[in-house]
CSV table of C-alpha atoms in Angstrom, one decimal:
chain,number,residue,atom,x,y,z
E,1,ALA,CA,0.0,0.0,0.0
E,2,GLN,CA,1.2,3.5,-0.7
E,3,ASP,CA,1.9,5.8,2.2
E,4,ILE,CA,-0.5,8.8,2.5
E,5,ILE,CA,0.7,11.9,4.4
E,6,ILE,CA,-1.8,14.5,5.7
E,7,GLY,CA,-0.2,17.6,7.2
E,8,ILE,CA,1.2,21.0,6.7
E,9,GLN,CA,4.7,21.9,5.5
E,10,PRO,CA,6.7,23.0,8.5
E,11,GLY,CA,7.3,26.7,8.7
E,12,ALA,CA,4.8,27.5,6.0
E,13,SER,CA,2.1,30.2,6.6
E,14,TYR,CA,-1.5,29.3,5.9
E,15,SER,CA,-4.6,31.4,6.0
E,16,TYR,CA,-7.9,29.6,6.0
E,17,THR,CA,-11.4,29.7,7.4
E,18,PRO,CA,-12.6,26.6,9.3
E,19,ARG,CA,-15.6,25.1,7.6
E,20,MET,CA,-17.7,22.0,8.0
E,21,THR,CA,-18.6,19.6,5.1
E,22,GLN,CA,-21.9,17.9,4.6
E,23,LEU,CA,-21.9,14.2,3.6
E,24,GLY,CA,-25.3,13.5,2.1
E,25,ASN,CA,-28.4,15.2,0.7
E,26,LEU,CA,-30.5,17.4,3.0
E,27,SER,CA,-34.2,17.2,3.6
E,28,ALA,CA,-36.4,18.8,6.3
E,29,THR,CA,-39.8,18.4,8.0
E,30,VAL,CA,-41.7,20.7,10.3
E,31,SER,CA,-44.1,19.9,13.1
E,32,GLY,CA,-45.6,23.0,14.7
E,33,LYS,CA,-42.5,25.2,15.1
E,34,SER,CA,-40.0,22.3,15.3
E,35,VAL,CA,-37.9,21.7,12.2
E,36,THR,CA,-36.0,18.4,11.8
E,37,MET,CA,-33.1,18.2,9.3
E,38,THR,CA,-32.0,14.8,8.0
E,39,LEU,CA,-29.1,13.8,5.7
E,40,ASP,CA,-29.4,10.8,3.4
E,41,TYR,CA,-26.0,9.5,2.3
E,42,GLY,CA,-26.7,6.8,-0.3
E,43,GLY,CA,-29.5,5.2,1.7
E,44,ARG,CA,-27.6,5.6,5.0
E,45,GLN,CA,-27.5,8.4,7.5
E,46,GLY,CA,-25.2,11.2,6.5
E,47,TYR,CA,-23.0,13.4,8.7
E,48,TRP,CA,-21.7,17.0,9.0
E,49,VAL,CA,-18.0,16.5,9.4
E,50,ASN,CA,-14.5,18.0,9.4
E,51,THR,CA,-12.7,17.2,6.2
E,52,ASP,CA,-9.9,19.6,6.8
E,53,ILE,CA,-6.3,18.4,7.4
E,54,ARG,CA,-6.3,19.7,10.9
E,55,GLU,CA,-8.7,20.1,13.9
E,56,ILE,CA,-11.2,22.9,13.6
E,57,ASP,CA,-13.1,24.8,16.3
E,58,VAL,CA,-16.5,25.9,14.9
E,59,ASN,CA,-20.1,26.8,15.7
E,60,PHE,CA,-22.5,24.7,13.8
E,61,GLY,CA,-26.1,25.8,13.0
E,62,VAL,CA,-28.4,27.4,10.4
E,63,THR,CA,-28.9,30.8,8.9
E,64,ILE,CA,-32.4,32.1,8.3
E,65,GLU,CA,-32.8,34.8,5.7
E,66,PRO,CA,-36.0,36.3,4.3
E,67,THR,CA,-36.6,36.1,0.6
E,68,PHE,CA,-39.3,38.7,0.2
E,69,ALA,CA,-38.9,42.4,-0.5
E,70,GLY,CA,-38.9,44.9,2.4
E,71,ALA,CA,-37.9,42.3,5.0
E,72,GLN,CA,-35.1,43.0,7.6
E,73,GLY,CA,-31.9,41.0,7.9
E,74,GLY,CA,-31.9,37.4,8.8
E,75,CYS,CA,-30.5,35.6,11.9
E,76,ALA,CA,-28.3,32.6,12.8
E,77,LEU,CA,-29.1,29.8,15.2
E,78,LYS,CA,-26.2,28.0,16.8
E,79,LEU,CA,-27.0,24.3,17.3
E,80,GLN,CA,-23.6,22.8,18.3
E,81,SER,CA,-20.2,24.2,19.2
E,82,GLY,CA,-16.7,22.9,19.8
E,83,ALA,CA,-13.5,21.4,18.4
E,84,ILE,CA,-13.8,18.7,15.8
E,85,ALA,CA,-10.8,16.4,15.2
E,86,ALA,CA,-9.1,16.1,11.8
E,87,PRO,CA,-9.7,13.0,9.7
E,88,SER,CA,-7.8,9.9,10.7
E,89,LEU,CA,-6.4,7.1,8.5
E,90,THR,CA,-6.6,3.4,9.4
E,91,PRO,CA,-4.5,0.9,7.4
E,92,THR,CA,-6.6,-1.8,5.7
E,93,ASP,CA,-5.8,-4.5,3.2
E,94,GLY,CA,-4.7,-2.6,0.0
E,95,GLY,CA,-5.0,0.9,1.4
E,96,TYR,CA,-6.4,3.1,4.1
E,97,GLN,CA,-9.8,3.9,5.6
E,98,VAL,CA,-10.6,7.5,6.3
E,99,ARG,CA,-12.7,8.3,9.4
E,100,TYR,CA,-14.3,11.7,9.9
E,101,ALA,CA,-15.4,13.4,13.1
E,102,GLY,CA,-18.5,15.5,13.3
E,103,TYR,CA,-22.2,15.5,14.0
E,104,GLU,CA,-24.9,12.9,13.0
E,105,GLY,CA,-27.1,13.9,10.1
E,106,LYS,CA,-30.3,14.4,12.1
E,107,VAL,CA,-30.8,17.5,14.1
E,108,SER,CA,-33.8,19.7,15.2
E,109,PHE,CA,-34.3,23.3,16.0
E,110,ASN,CA,-37.2,25.6,16.8
E,111,ILE,CA,-38.2,28.4,14.5
E,112,PRO,CA,-37.5,31.8,16.2
E,113,GLU,CA,-40.3,33.9,17.5
E,114,GLY,CA,-41.4,37.1,15.7
E,115,LEU,CA,-41.0,36.0,12.1
E,116,ALA,CA,-43.3,37.9,9.7
E,117,ASP,CA,-45.4,36.0,7.2
E,118,GLY,CA,-43.4,35.1,4.1
E,119,SER,CA,-40.7,32.7,2.9
E,120,TYR,CA,-37.3,32.2,4.4
E,121,ARG,CA,-34.2,30.4,3.2
E,122,VAL,CA,-32.6,28.1,5.8
E,123,THR,CA,-29.0,27.2,5.1
E,124,VAL,CA,-26.9,24.8,7.1
E,125,SER,CA,-23.8,26.8,8.0
E,126,SER,CA,-20.7,26.9,10.3
E,127,GLN,CA,-18.7,29.7,11.9
E,128,GLN,CA,-15.2,29.9,13.3
E,129,ASN,CA,-15.5,29.7,17.1
E,130,GLY,CA,-14.0,32.5,19.2
E,131,ASN,CA,-13.8,35.0,16.3
E,132,PRO,CA,-16.6,37.6,16.8
E,133,GLU,CA,-16.0,38.9,13.2
E,134,ALA,CA,-16.2,35.5,11.5
E,135,LEU,CA,-19.0,35.0,9.1
E,136,TRP,CA,-21.5,32.1,9.0
E,137,LEU,CA,-20.6,30.2,5.8
E,138,PRO,CA,-22.7,27.5,4.2
E,139,VAL,CA,-21.3,24.0,4.8
E,140,LEU,CA,-19.4,22.5,1.9
E,141,LYS,CA,-21.3,19.8,0.0
E,142,GLU,CA,-21.0,17.3,-2.8
E,143,GLN,CA,-22.0,18.2,-6.3
E,144,GLY,CA,-25.7,17.6,-6.9
E,145,CYS,CA,-26.6,17.8,-3.2
E,146,VAL,CA,-28.4,20.7,-1.4
E,147,ASN,CA,-27.6,22.3,1.9
E,148,SER,CA,-30.6,24.6,2.2
E,149,PHE,CA,-34.4,24.6,2.2
E,150,TYR,CA,-37.2,27.0,2.6
E,151,ILE,CA,-39.7,27.8,5.4
E,152,THR,CA,-42.9,29.6,4.6
E,153,LYS,CA,-45.0,31.2,7.4
E,154,SER,CA,-48.6,32.0,6.7
E,155,ALA,CA,-51.3,32.8,9.4
E,156,GLY,CA,-49.2,31.2,12.1
E,157,ARG,CA,-48.6,28.0,10.2
E,158,TYR,CA,-45.2,26.8,8.8
E,159,GLU,CA,-44.4,24.7,5.8
E,160,VAL,CA,-41.0,23.5,4.4
E,161,SER,CA,-40.1,23.0,0.8
E,162,THR,CA,-36.9,22.3,-1.2
E,163,SER,CA,-37.6,25.4,-3.4
E,164,LEU,CA,-39.9,28.3,-3.6
E,165,PRO,CA,-42.8,28.4,-6.1
E,166,SER,CA,-41.1,30.8,-8.4
E,167,VAL,CA,-43.8,31.3,-11.0
E,168,VAL,CA,-43.1,32.8,-14.4
E,169,ALA,CA,-46.4,33.9,-15.9
E,170,VAL,CA,-47.1,34.9,-19.5
E,171,THR,CA,-49.3,38.0,-19.4
E,172,GLY,CA,-49.4,38.8,-23.1
E,173,ALA,CA,-48.0,37.9,-26.6
E,174,GLU,CA,-48.5,38.9,-30.2
E,175,VAL,CA,-47.5,37.6,-33.5
E,176,VAL,CA,-45.3,40.1,-35.4
E,177,GLY,CA,-46.6,40.2,-38.9
E,178,LYS,CA,-48.4,37.1,-40.1
E,179,LEU,CA,-48.3,33.4,-39.1
E,180,TYR,CA,-47.6,31.0,-41.9
E,181,TYR,CA,-47.7,27.2,-41.7
E,182,GLY,CA,-44.2,25.7,-41.8
E,183,CYS,CA,-42.5,29.1,-41.7
E,184,ALA,CA,-40.5,30.9,-39.1
E,185,SER,CA,-42.7,33.2,-37.0
E,186,ARG,CA,-41.7,36.1,-34.8
E,187,LEU,CA,-43.4,36.5,-31.4
E,188,ASN,CA,-43.2,39.2,-28.8
E,189,VAL,CA,-44.0,37.7,-25.4
E,190,THR,CA,-44.5,39.5,-22.1
E,191,VAL,CA,-43.4,37.4,-19.1
E,192,GLY,CA,-43.3,38.2,-15.3
E,193,ASN,CA,-42.0,36.6,-12.2
E,194,THR,CA,-44.7,36.6,-9.5
E,195,SER,CA,-42.3,35.5,-6.8
E,196,GLN,CA,-39.6,37.6,-5.0
E,197,GLU,CA,-36.8,35.2,-5.9
E,198,ALA,CA,-34.8,35.1,-9.1
E,199,THR,CA,-36.0,32.2,-11.2
E,200,ILE,CA,-35.4,30.5,-14.6
E,201,ALA,CA,-38.2,28.9,-16.6
E,202,THR,CA,-38.4,27.1,-19.9
E,203,LEU,CA,-41.5,27.8,-21.9
E,204,LYS,CA,-42.8,26.4,-25.2
E,205,PRO,CA,-45.2,28.3,-27.5
E,206,CYS,CA,-48.1,26.0,-28.7
E,207,LEU,CA,-51.1,26.3,-31.0
E,208,TYR,CA,-54.3,24.7,-29.8
E,209,SER,CA,-57.3,23.6,-31.8
E,210,GLY,CA,-60.0,23.6,-29.1
E,211,ASP,CA,-58.4,21.8,-26.1
E,212,VAL,CA,-56.0,19.8,-28.2
E,213,CYS,CA,-52.4,21.0,-28.8
E,214,ALA,CA,-52.0,20.9,-32.6
E,215,MET,CA,-48.5,22.5,-33.1
E,216,GLU,CA,-45.5,23.2,-31.0
E,217,GLY,CA,-42.8,25.8,-31.4
E,218,ASP,CA,-39.2,25.8,-30.0
E,219,ALA,CA,-38.8,26.1,-26.3
E,220,PHE,CA,-37.1,29.2,-24.9
E,221,GLU,CA,-35.5,29.9,-21.5
E,222,VAL,CA,-36.2,33.1,-19.6
E,223,SER,CA,-34.4,34.3,-16.5
E,224,LEU,CA,-36.1,36.8,-14.3
E,225,SER,CA,-35.2,38.5,-11.0
E,226,GLY,CA,-37.8,38.7,-8.2
E,227,GLY,CA,-40.9,40.6,-9.3
E,228,GLU,CA,-39.4,41.4,-12.8
E,229,SER,CA,-41.6,41.6,-15.9
E,230,ARG,CA,-40.2,42.1,-19.4
E,231,GLN,CA,-40.7,41.4,-23.1
E,232,VAL,CA,-39.0,38.5,-24.9
E,233,ASP,CA,-38.6,38.5,-28.7
E,234,LEU,CA,-38.3,35.0,-30.3
E,235,THR,CA,-38.4,33.4,-33.7
E,236,THR,CA,-39.8,29.9,-33.9
E,237,VAL,CA,-41.3,27.4,-36.3
E,238,PHE,CA,-44.6,25.8,-35.3
E,239,ARG,CA,-44.4,22.1,-36.1
E,240,ILE,CA,-47.5,19.9,-36.6
E,241,LEU,CA,-47.8,17.1,-33.9
E,242,PRO,CA,-48.3,13.4,-34.9
E,243,GLY,CA,-51.9,12.5,-35.7
E,244,VAL,CA,-52.9,16.1,-36.3
E,245,ALA,CA,-54.1,17.2,-39.8
E,246,ALA,CA,-52.0,20.0,-41.3
E,247,PRO,CA,-53.9,23.2,-42.3
E,248,SER,CA,-54.7,23.4,-45.9
E,249,ARG,CA,-56.3,26.9,-45.8
E,250,LEU,CA,-56.5,29.9,-43.4
E,251,THR,CA,-57.1,28.3,-40.0
E,252,SER,CA,-57.7,29.8,-36.5
E,253,TYR,CA,-55.8,28.5,-33.4
E,254,LYS,CA,-55.3,29.6,-29.8
E,255,LEU,CA,-51.8,30.6,-28.9
E,256,ARG,CA,-50.7,29.3,-25.5
E,257,PHE,CA,-47.5,28.8,-23.6
E,258,VAL,CA,-46.6,25.5,-21.8
E,259,ASP,CA,-44.0,24.8,-19.1
E,260,ALA,CA,-41.5,22.7,-21.0
E,261,GLU,CA,-40.6,20.7,-17.9
E,262,THR,CA,-44.0,20.0,-16.4
E,263,GLY,CA,-46.2,20.2,-19.5
E,264,GLU,CA,-48.6,22.5,-17.7
E,265,PRO,CA,-50.2,25.3,-19.9
E,266,GLN,CA,-50.3,28.9,-18.8
E,267,ASP,CA,-53.6,30.5,-18.3
E,268,TRP,CA,-53.1,33.2,-20.9
E,269,ASN,CA,-54.2,32.5,-24.5
E,270,ALA,CA,-55.1,34.5,-27.6
E,271,SER,CA,-56.7,33.7,-30.9
E,272,VAL,CA,-54.4,33.7,-34.0
E,273,ARG,CA,-54.8,32.9,-37.7
E,274,MET,CA,-52.4,30.7,-39.6
E,275,TYR,CA,-51.9,31.2,-43.4
E,276,VAL,CA,-50.8,28.6,-45.8
E,277,ASN,CA,-48.0,29.6,-48.2
E,278,ALA,CA,-48.5,28.0,-51.6
E,279,ALA,CA,-44.9,28.1,-52.9
E,280,VAL,CA,-41.3,28.7,-52.1
E,281,SER,CA,-40.5,32.2,-53.5
E,282,LEU,CA,-36.9,32.8,-52.6
E,283,GLY,CA,-33.8,34.0,-54.5
E,284,VAL,CA,-30.2,33.3,-53.6
E,285,ASN,CA,-28.0,36.3,-54.5
E,286,GLU,CA,-24.8,34.8,-53.2
E,287,PHE,CA,-23.5,31.4,-52.1
E,288,VAL,CA,-19.9,30.9,-51.1
E,289,ALA,CA,-17.4,29.0,-48.9
E,290,GLU,CA,-15.7,31.7,-47.0
E,291,ASN,CA,-12.7,29.8,-45.7
E,292,ALA,CA,-11.8,27.8,-48.8
E,293,THR,CA,-9.7,28.6,-51.9
E,294,LEU,CA,-11.3,28.9,-55.4
E,295,THR,CA,-9.5,26.9,-58.0
E,296,GLY,CA,-10.8,28.9,-60.9
E,297,ASP,CA,-12.8,26.0,-62.3
E,298,LYS,CA,-16.5,26.1,-63.1
E,299,GLU,CA,-19.1,23.4,-62.7
E,300,GLY,CA,-22.8,23.3,-63.6
E,301,ASP,CA,-24.8,26.3,-64.9
E,302,THR,CA,-22.5,29.2,-63.9
E,303,THR,CA,-20.5,32.0,-65.4
E,304,VAL,CA,-18.2,32.4,-62.4
E,305,PRO,CA,-15.7,30.0,-60.8
E,306,ASN,CA,-17.5,27.9,-58.2
E,307,VAL,CA,-15.1,25.0,-57.4
E,308,TYR,CA,-13.1,25.1,-54.1
E,309,GLU,CA,-10.2,23.1,-52.8
E,310,VAL,CA,-10.6,21.9,-49.2
E,311,SER,CA,-8.3,20.0,-46.9
E,312,THR,CA,-9.5,16.6,-45.8
E,313,GLY,CA,-11.1,16.6,-42.3
E,314,SER,CA,-11.6,20.4,-42.3
E,315,SER,CA,-14.8,22.4,-42.2
E,316,LEU,CA,-16.4,24.6,-44.7
E,317,MET,CA,-17.8,27.9,-43.5
E,318,LEU,CA,-20.8,28.4,-45.8
E,319,LYS,CA,-22.5,31.8,-46.4
E,320,ALA,CA,-25.6,32.7,-48.5
E,321,VAL,CA,-27.4,35.9,-49.1
E,322,VAL,CA,-31.1,35.2,-49.8
E,323,GLU,CA,-33.9,37.4,-51.0
E,324,ASN,CA,-37.7,37.1,-50.5
E,325,LEU,CA,-39.4,37.1,-54.0
E,326,GLY,CA,-42.9,36.7,-52.7
E,327,ALA,CA,-45.2,38.1,-50.0
E,328,TYR,CA,-43.6,36.1,-47.2
E,329,PHE,CA,-40.8,33.7,-46.6
E,330,GLY,CA,-40.0,31.9,-43.3
E,331,TYR,CA,-38.8,28.4,-44.2
E,332,GLY,CA,-35.5,27.1,-42.8
E,333,ILE,CA,-32.6,26.7,-45.3
E,334,SER,CA,-30.4,23.7,-45.5
E,335,ALA,CA,-27.5,22.5,-47.7
E,336,GLN,CA,-27.1,19.0,-49.0
E,337,VAL,CA,-23.8,17.5,-50.1
E,338,SER,CA,-23.6,14.8,-52.8
E,339,PRO,CA,-21.0,13.5,-55.2
E,340,ALA,CA,-21.1,15.5,-58.5
E,341,SER,CA,-21.2,12.2,-60.4
E,342,ASP,CA,-24.1,10.9,-58.3
E,343,THR,CA,-26.2,13.8,-57.1
E,344,GLY,CA,-29.0,11.5,-55.8
E,345,ASN,CA,-26.6,10.2,-53.1
E,346,VAL,CA,-26.8,12.7,-50.3
E,347,LEU,CA,-23.7,12.4,-48.1
E,348,ALA,CA,-24.5,15.1,-45.6
E,349,THR,CA,-27.1,17.8,-44.7
E,350,VAL,CA,-26.5,20.9,-42.7
E,351,LYS,CA,-29.0,23.6,-41.5
E,352,PHE,CA,-28.3,27.3,-41.8
E,353,GLY,CA,-29.0,29.9,-39.2
E,354,PRO,CA,-30.6,32.1,-38.2
E,355,ASP,CA,-34.2,31.0,-39.0
E,356,LEU,CA,-35.5,33.3,-41.7
E,357,PHE,CA,-38.3,35.8,-41.2
E,358,LEU,CA,-38.7,37.8,-44.5
E,359,ALA,CA,-42.0,39.5,-44.2
E,360,GLU,CA,-41.6,41.9,-47.1
E,361,LYS,CA,-40.9,41.4,-50.8
E,362,SER,CA,-37.3,42.1,-51.8
E,363,GLU,CA,-36.2,41.8,-48.1
E,364,THR,CA,-32.8,40.1,-47.8
E,365,ALA,CA,-30.9,38.1,-45.1
E,366,THR,CA,-27.4,36.6,-44.7
E,367,ILE,CA,-27.3,33.1,-43.3
E,368,THR,CA,-24.4,30.9,-42.4
E,369,SER,CA,-23.6,27.2,-41.6
E,370,THR,CA,-20.6,25.0,-41.0
E,371,LEU,CA,-20.1,21.8,-43.0
E,372,SER,CA,-17.6,19.3,-41.7
E,373,THR,CA,-15.8,17.1,-44.3
E,374,ASP,CA,-15.1,14.4,-41.7
E,375,GLY,CA,-16.4,11.1,-43.1
E,376,ILE,CA,-16.7,12.5,-46.7
E,377,GLY,CA,-14.5,10.8,-49.2
E,378,GLY,CA,-14.2,8.4,-52.1
E,379,TYR,CA,-15.2,10.9,-54.9
E,380,ASP,CA,-13.3,13.4,-56.9
E,381,LEU,CA,-15.8,16.3,-56.8
E,382,TYR,CA,-18.7,17.2,-54.5
E,383,ARG,CA,-21.7,19.4,-55.0
E,384,VAL,CA,-23.4,21.6,-52.4
E,385,ARG,CA,-26.9,22.7,-53.1
E,386,LEU,CA,-29.4,24.8,-51.1
E,387,TYR,CA,-32.9,23.7,-50.2
E,388,ALA,CA,-35.9,25.2,-48.4
E,389,MET,CA,-37.1,23.2,-45.4
E,390,ALA,CA,-40.8,23.2,-46.3
E,391,PRO,CA,-43.4,21.3,-44.3
E,392,ASN,CA,-43.5,18.4,-46.8
E,393,GLY,CA,-39.8,18.0,-47.1
E,394,PHE,CA,-36.8,19.7,-48.8
E,395,ALA,CA,-38.0,22.0,-51.6
E,396,GLU,CA,-35.8,23.1,-54.5
E,397,ILE,CA,-34.9,26.7,-54.7
E,398,LYS,CA,-35.1,27.5,-58.4
E,399,GLY,CA,-32.1,29.2,-59.9
E,400,ALA,CA,-30.0,29.0,-56.7
E,401,PRO,CA,-26.3,28.9,-57.4
E,402,GLU,CA,-24.4,25.7,-56.5
E,403,ILE,CA,-20.8,25.3,-55.2
E,404,TYR,CA,-18.4,22.4,-55.6
E,405,PHE,CA,-15.3,21.3,-53.8
E,406,ARG,CA,-12.5,18.8,-54.0
E,407,LEU,CA,-10.7,17.3,-51.1
E,408,SER,CA,-6.9,17.5,-50.8
E,409,SER,CA,-4.4,16.6,-48.0
E,410,SER,CA,-3.2,20.2,-47.8
E,411,GLY,CA,-6.3,22.2,-48.6
E,412,VAL,CA,-4.5,24.4,-51.2
E,413,SER,CA,-2.1,23.7,-54.1
E,414,GLY,CA,1.5,24.5,-53.6
E,415,VAL,CA,1.4,25.1,-49.9
E,416,ASP,CA,5.0,26.0,-49.4
E,417,ALA,CA,4.9,28.5,-52.3
E,418,LEU,CA,1.8,30.2,-50.9
E,419,GLY,CA,3.4,30.7,-47.5
E,420,VAL,CA,1.0,28.5,-45.6
E,421,GLY,CA,2.2,27.3,-42.2
E,422,GLU,CA,0.6,25.3,-39.4
E,423,VAL,CA,-2.6,25.9,-37.4
E,424,SER,CA,-2.4,24.4,-33.9
E,425,PHE,CA,-4.2,24.5,-30.6
E,426,ASP,CA,-2.6,24.5,-27.1
E,427,ARG,CA,-5.1,23.0,-24.7
E,428,ASP,CA,-3.4,24.3,-21.5
E,429,SER,CA,-3.4,28.0,-22.6
E,430,ARG,CA,-6.5,27.6,-24.8
E,431,LYS,CA,-4.7,29.4,-27.6
E,432,VAL,CA,-4.8,28.8,-31.3
E,433,PHE,CA,-1.6,29.5,-33.2
E,434,ALA,CA,-1.1,30.1,-36.9
E,435,THR,CA,2.4,30.2,-38.5
E,436,GLY,CA,3.6,31.2,-42.0
E,437,ASP,CA,2.8,34.3,-44.0
E,438,VAL,CA,-0.5,34.7,-42.1
E,439,SER,CA,-2.7,37.8,-42.4
E,440,GLY,CA,-5.6,36.9,-40.2
E,441,LEU,CA,-6.9,34.4,-37.7
E,442,ASP,CA,-10.6,34.0,-36.8
E,443,LEU,CA,-12.6,31.6,-34.6
E,444,TYR,CA,-16.1,30.4,-35.3
E,445,ASP,CA,-18.6,28.3,-33.4
E,446,ILE,CA,-20.3,25.2,-35.0
E,447,SER,CA,-23.2,27.4,-36.3
E,448,GLY,CA,-20.7,29.5,-38.3
E,449,SER,CA,-21.0,32.6,-36.0
E,450,ARG,CA,-17.7,34.4,-35.4
E,451,ILE,CA,-16.4,34.3,-31.9
E,452,ALA,CA,-15.1,37.6,-30.5
E,453,ALA,CA,-11.4,36.7,-30.1
E,454,GLU,CA,-9.1,39.3,-31.5
E,455,PRO,CA,-5.8,37.8,-32.8
E,456,VAL,CA,-2.5,39.1,-31.5
E,457,ALA,CA,1.0,38.9,-32.8
E,458,ASP,CA,2.9,36.2,-30.9
E,459,GLY,CA,6.5,36.3,-32.1
E,460,GLU,CA,6.4,35.1,-35.8
E,461,ARG,CA,2.9,33.8,-35.5
E,462,LEU,CA,-0.6,35.0,-34.8
E,463,SER,CA,-2.6,33.7,-31.8
E,464,ALA,CA,-6.2,33.9,-30.6
E,465,ARG,CA,-7.5,32.6,-27.2
E,466,VAL,CA,-10.6,30.6,-26.9
E,467,ASP,CA,-12.7,31.9,-24.0
E,468,ASP,CA,-12.9,29.6,-20.9
E,469,ALA,CA,-16.7,29.5,-21.2
E,470,MET,CA,-16.6,28.0,-24.7
E,471,SER,CA,-17.3,24.3,-25.1
E,472,GLY,CA,-18.2,22.0,-28.0
E,473,ILE,CA,-16.6,22.6,-31.4
E,474,VAL,CA,-14.6,25.7,-32.4
E,475,ILE,CA,-13.4,26.2,-36.0
E,476,ALA,CA,-10.1,28.2,-36.4
E,477,VAL,CA,-9.6,29.8,-39.8
E,478,ALA,CA,-6.2,31.1,-40.8
E,479,ARG,CA,-6.0,33.4,-43.8
E,480,TYR,CA,-2.7,33.9,-45.7
E,481,ARG,CA,-1.6,36.9,-47.7
E,482,SER,CA,-1.4,34.7,-50.8
E,483,GLY,CA,-5.2,34.2,-50.5
E,484,ALA,CA,-4.9,30.6,-49.2
E,485,VAL,CA,-7.0,29.5,-46.2
E,486,LYS,CA,-6.4,26.8,-43.6
E,487,THR,CA,-8.8,25.5,-41.0
E,488,LEU,CA,-8.6,23.5,-37.8
E,489,LYS,CA,-11.5,21.9,-35.9
E,490,ILE,CA,-11.1,22.0,-32.2
E,491,VAL,CA,-13.2,19.8,-29.9
E,492,LEU,CA,-13.4,21.3,-26.4
């Protein structure tokens, strides 16, 4: 067995605040004014213990803080006090057993006199003993466990709960413009928090036919502070539910909002009318791969070069400028990739963002997407074509330009001559580096949106740092003065 040493380096100076640790998940019950707190540690009784490397001398108890506006400061109740020994190690076969000292995970206290009606947050806490300036600090706990609960007083009666009923209520909503079946719609929703605590809720817009939900939109999250009310703008597509007949003409529905977690509908509702769009009326003014190199070749019905060279395993940053040619356009746009020699064989499909909402004729929008070439291979030339995501499937956009690409190991011809260097990622510093005769370095998320990370000169290379909050896939795009482009896919 390996020796384990617990201790402090001799002569070193340490500054710390003694603090207890909770082993288990907290629950509470109330009988009259007596509250009993219990810890459940995987089906066994839990404990409040000392996990520090030395003995601690603390007060153990709870803090009680009002959650409603206009209330005075809270109070602390001391339930236990004294020194608690440091953990001890006992040798066992193959290792050591750790024993902790502390208090059993079942303790009671009486609610103080004089509390006003309202809700109070009760937090299990500890305080350094003998230090009048020491703060009561919440006990440490394992991830996923709670160390607090709520007491609500009303007309002399007390109730306990794990959370407050933070209610987000929809008080109004309107459709901006018109509502078309299968198209993106814009909604302006007024929501309010009827509780005095900050809360987060996830709501889903729905269309009801009588008492039956016929269509659902995309769920959206709203975060509100206590008592806050504000408006939320969202764009969504209402999708027909299984077993419900799609509208074939102008149809009336009730617009309602449903709690996405519980499925409970809000009280508010309003009558809306849904139109049926007969045809896809969209023009594509531009369709390019922003981070790839044009070879000068032409394919298909085009008068301008539209063939790109792309390195194997990289990602294409696609951009299109579209124009509404009819009265309204709100379908999603996707791109399908197929071999140029076998266009019926779809190898990949990607969706563009944002969702389109083109209410006026001649209105334009720029949409983007990212196409990974991972898993694509075996053919000499590939076609990328745009489609509208209509209710009945992918609809062809007449006259839309197409682009083509070839895969190569380098991504450009004559790499050395073009001054193309390496693009790399250092995981420790979260920095992307680009070498060679590089003129720019940009970072994009998987949807094709540029990440605000300004490149800086780092010796003979450019670097850009990926924010600590970023996760998922990041695409680094290095642009060279020769016109060449090189990409790197980063999985965080």
